[in-house]
PDB file of C-alpha atoms in Angstrom:
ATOM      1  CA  UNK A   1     188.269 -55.674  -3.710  1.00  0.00           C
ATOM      2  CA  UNK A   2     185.052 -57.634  -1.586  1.00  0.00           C
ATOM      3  CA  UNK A   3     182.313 -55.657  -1.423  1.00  0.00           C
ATOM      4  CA  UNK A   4     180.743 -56.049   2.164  1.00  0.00           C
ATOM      5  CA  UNK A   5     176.498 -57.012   2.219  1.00  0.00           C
ATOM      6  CA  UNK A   6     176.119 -53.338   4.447  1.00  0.00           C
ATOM      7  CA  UNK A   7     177.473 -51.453   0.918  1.00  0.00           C
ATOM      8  CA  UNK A   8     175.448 -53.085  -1.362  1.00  0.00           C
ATOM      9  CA  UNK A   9     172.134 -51.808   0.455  1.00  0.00           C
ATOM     10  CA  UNK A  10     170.863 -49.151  -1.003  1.00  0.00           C
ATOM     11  CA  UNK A  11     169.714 -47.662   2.460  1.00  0.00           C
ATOM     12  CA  UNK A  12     172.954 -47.544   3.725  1.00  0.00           C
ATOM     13  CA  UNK A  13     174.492 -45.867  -0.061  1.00  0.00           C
ATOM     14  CA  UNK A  14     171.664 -42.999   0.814  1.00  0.00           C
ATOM     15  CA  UNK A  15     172.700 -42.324   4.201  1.00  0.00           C
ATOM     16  CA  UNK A  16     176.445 -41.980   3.148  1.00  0.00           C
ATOM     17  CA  UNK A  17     175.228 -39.025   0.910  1.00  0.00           C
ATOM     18  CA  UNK A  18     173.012 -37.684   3.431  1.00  0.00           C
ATOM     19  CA  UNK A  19     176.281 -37.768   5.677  1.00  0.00           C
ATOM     20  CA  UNK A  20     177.883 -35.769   3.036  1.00  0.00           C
ATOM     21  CA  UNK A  21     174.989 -33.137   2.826  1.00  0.00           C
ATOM     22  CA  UNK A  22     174.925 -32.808   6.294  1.00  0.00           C
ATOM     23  CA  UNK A  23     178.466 -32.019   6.824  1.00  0.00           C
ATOM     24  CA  UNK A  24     178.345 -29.658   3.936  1.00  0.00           C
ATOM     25  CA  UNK A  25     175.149 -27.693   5.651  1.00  0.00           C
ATOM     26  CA  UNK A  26     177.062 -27.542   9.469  1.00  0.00           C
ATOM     27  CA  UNK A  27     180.010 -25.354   7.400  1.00  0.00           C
ATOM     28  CA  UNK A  28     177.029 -22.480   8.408  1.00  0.00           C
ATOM     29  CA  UNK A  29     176.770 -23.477  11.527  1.00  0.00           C
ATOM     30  CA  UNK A  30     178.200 -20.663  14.106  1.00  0.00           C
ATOM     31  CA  UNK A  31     181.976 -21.385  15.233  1.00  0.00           C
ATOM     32  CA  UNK A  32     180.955 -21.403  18.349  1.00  0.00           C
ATOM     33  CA  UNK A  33     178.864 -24.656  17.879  1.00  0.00           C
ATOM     34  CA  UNK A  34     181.674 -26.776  16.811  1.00  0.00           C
ATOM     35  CA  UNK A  35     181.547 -28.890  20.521  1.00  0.00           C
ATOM     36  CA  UNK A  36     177.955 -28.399  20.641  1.00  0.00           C
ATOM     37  CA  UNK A  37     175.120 -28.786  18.183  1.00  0.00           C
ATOM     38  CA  UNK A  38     177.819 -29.293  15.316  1.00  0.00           C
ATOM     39  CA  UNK A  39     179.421 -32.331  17.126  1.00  0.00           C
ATOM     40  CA  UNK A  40     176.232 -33.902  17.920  1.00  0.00           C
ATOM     41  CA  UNK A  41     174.639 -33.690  14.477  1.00  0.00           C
ATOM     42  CA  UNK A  42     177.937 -34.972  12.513  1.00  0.00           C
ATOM     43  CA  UNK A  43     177.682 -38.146  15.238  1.00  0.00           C
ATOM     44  CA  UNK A  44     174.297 -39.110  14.634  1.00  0.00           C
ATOM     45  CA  UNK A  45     174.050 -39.111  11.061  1.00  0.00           C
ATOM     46  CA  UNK A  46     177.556 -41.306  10.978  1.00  0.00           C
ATOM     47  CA  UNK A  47     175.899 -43.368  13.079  1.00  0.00           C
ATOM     48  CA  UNK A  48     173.102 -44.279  10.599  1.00  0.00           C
ATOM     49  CA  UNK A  49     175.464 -46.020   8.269  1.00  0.00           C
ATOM     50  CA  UNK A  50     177.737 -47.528  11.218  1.00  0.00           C
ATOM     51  CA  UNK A  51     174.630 -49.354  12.717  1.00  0.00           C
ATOM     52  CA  UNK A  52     173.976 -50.658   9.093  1.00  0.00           C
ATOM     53  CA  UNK A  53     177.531 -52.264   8.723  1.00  0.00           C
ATOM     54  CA  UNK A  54     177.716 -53.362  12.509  1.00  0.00           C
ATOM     55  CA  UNK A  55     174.617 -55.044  12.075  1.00  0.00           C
ATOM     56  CA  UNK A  56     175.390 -56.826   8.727  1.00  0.00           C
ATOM     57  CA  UNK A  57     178.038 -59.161  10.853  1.00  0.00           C
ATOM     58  CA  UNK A  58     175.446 -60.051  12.988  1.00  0.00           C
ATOM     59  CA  UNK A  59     174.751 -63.800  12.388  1.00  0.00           C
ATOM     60  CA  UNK A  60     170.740 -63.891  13.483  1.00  0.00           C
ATOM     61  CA  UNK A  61     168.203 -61.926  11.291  1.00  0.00           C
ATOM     62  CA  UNK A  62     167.252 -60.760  14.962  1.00  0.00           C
ATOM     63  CA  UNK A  63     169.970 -59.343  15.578  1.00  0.00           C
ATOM     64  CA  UNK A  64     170.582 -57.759  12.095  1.00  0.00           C
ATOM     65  CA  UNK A  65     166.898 -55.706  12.331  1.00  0.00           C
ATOM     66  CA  UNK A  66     168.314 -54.705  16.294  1.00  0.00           C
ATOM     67  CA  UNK A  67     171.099 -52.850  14.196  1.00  0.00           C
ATOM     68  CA  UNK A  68     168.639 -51.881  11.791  1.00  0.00           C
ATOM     69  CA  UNK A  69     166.821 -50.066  14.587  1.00  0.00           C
ATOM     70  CA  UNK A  70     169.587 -48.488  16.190  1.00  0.00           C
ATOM     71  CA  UNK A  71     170.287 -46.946  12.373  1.00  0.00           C
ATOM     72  CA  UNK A  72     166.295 -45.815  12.433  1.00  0.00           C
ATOM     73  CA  UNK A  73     166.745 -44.439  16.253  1.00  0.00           C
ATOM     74  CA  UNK A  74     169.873 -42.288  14.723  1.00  0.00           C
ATOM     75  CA  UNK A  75     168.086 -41.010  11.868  1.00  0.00           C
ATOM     76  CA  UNK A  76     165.750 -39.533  14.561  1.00  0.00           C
ATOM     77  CA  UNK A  77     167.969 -38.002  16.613  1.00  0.00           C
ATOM     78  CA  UNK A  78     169.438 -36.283  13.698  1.00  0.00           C
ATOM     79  CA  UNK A  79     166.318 -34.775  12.810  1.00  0.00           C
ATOM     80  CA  UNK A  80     166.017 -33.713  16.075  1.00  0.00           C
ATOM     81  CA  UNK A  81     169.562 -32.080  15.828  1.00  0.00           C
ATOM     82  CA  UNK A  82     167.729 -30.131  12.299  1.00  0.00           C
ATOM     83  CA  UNK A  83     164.666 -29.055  13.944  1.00  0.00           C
ATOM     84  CA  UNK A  84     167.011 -27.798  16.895  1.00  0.00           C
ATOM     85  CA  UNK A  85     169.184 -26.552  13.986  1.00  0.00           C
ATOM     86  CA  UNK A  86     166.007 -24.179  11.918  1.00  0.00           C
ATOM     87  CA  UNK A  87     165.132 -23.029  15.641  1.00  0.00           C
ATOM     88  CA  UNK A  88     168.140 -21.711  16.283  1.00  0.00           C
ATOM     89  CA  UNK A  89     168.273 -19.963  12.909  1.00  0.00           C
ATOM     90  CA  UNK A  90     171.317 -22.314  11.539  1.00  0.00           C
ATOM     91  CA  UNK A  91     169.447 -23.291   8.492  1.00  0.00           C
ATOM     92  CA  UNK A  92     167.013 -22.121   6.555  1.00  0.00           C
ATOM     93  CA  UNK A  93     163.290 -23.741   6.049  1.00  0.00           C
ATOM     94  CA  UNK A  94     164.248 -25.331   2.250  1.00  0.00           C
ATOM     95  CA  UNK A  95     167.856 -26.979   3.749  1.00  0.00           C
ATOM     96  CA  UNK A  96     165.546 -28.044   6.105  1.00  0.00           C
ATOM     97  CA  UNK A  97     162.765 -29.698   4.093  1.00  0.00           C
ATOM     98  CA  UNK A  98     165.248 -31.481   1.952  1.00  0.00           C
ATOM     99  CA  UNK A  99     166.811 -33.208   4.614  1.00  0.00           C
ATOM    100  CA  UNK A 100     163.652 -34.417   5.949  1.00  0.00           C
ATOM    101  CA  UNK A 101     162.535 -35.204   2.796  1.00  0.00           C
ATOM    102  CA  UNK A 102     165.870 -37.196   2.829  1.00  0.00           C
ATOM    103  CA  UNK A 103     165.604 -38.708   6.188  1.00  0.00           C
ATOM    104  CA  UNK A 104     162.068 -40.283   5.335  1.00  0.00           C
ATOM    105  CA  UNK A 105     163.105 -42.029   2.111  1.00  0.00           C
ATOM    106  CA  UNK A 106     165.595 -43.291   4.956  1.00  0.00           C
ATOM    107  CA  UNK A 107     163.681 -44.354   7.606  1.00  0.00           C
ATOM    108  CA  UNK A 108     161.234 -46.318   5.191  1.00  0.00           C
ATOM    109  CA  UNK A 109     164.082 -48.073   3.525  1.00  0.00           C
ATOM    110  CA  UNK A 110     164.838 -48.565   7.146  1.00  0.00           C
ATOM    111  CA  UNK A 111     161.748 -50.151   8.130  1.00  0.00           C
ATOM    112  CA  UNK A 112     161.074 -51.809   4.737  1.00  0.00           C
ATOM    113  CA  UNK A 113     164.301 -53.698   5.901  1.00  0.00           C
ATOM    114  CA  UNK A 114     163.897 -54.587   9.433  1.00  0.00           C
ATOM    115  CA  UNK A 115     160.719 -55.863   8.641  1.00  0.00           C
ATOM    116  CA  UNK A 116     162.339 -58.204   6.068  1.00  0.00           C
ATOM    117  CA  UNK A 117     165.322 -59.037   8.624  1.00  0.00           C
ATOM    118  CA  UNK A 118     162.456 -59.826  11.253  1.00  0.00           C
ATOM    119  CA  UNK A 119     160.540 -62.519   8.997  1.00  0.00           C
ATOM    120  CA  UNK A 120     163.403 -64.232   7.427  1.00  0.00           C
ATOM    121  CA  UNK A 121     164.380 -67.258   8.751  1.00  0.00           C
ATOM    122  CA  UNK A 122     168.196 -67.895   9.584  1.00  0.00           C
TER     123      UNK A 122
END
């Protein structure tokens, strides 16, 4: 089976288990968040490793860090969506501060890769 460029990074292998953590901590989430704070959270953090593999069949380096933004801009909103999340009394302070721990070894792999994206030359 071909493995595509987006699965061998190892950014995009982390945020794939930080999906997995994250759906694991909204199962004590209130029912009554399901549509709300629930939905939103689930989207953005799928949306970190979707921007990574949308961006890998971009054909301009340019275009591949724009992608590699977008996956950085998600990764924000989802922390937003846990600080909303500890607020509210969802999650407690040390599910907290180990996704955020998470979510900066992400968004330095994320920059650490844009950065290379933006100098290389097509």
């Amino acid at each position: 089976m071909h493995v595509y460029s987006f699965e061998k990074l190892e950014v995009w292998q982390l945020s794939m288990s930080f999906r997995k953590d994250i759906y694991r901590l909204t199962t004590k989430f209130p029912k009554d968040e399901t549509f709300g704070l629930i939905s939103q959270i689930k989207r953005s953090v799928s949306s970190i490793g979707a921007c990574l593999a949308e961006g890998s069949g971009k054909i301009t380096s340019k275009d591949k860090a724009h992608y590699t933004n977008m996956a950085y801009s998600t990764t924000l909103e989802t922390l937003n969506h846990l600080i909303a999340a500890v607020d509210l009394n969802y999650i407690n302070q040390e599910d907290y501060l180990s996704c955020r721990n998470q979510i900066e070894t992400i968004t330095i792999k994320l920059t650490n890769l844009r950065n290379s994206q933006l100098n290389s030359k097509n």
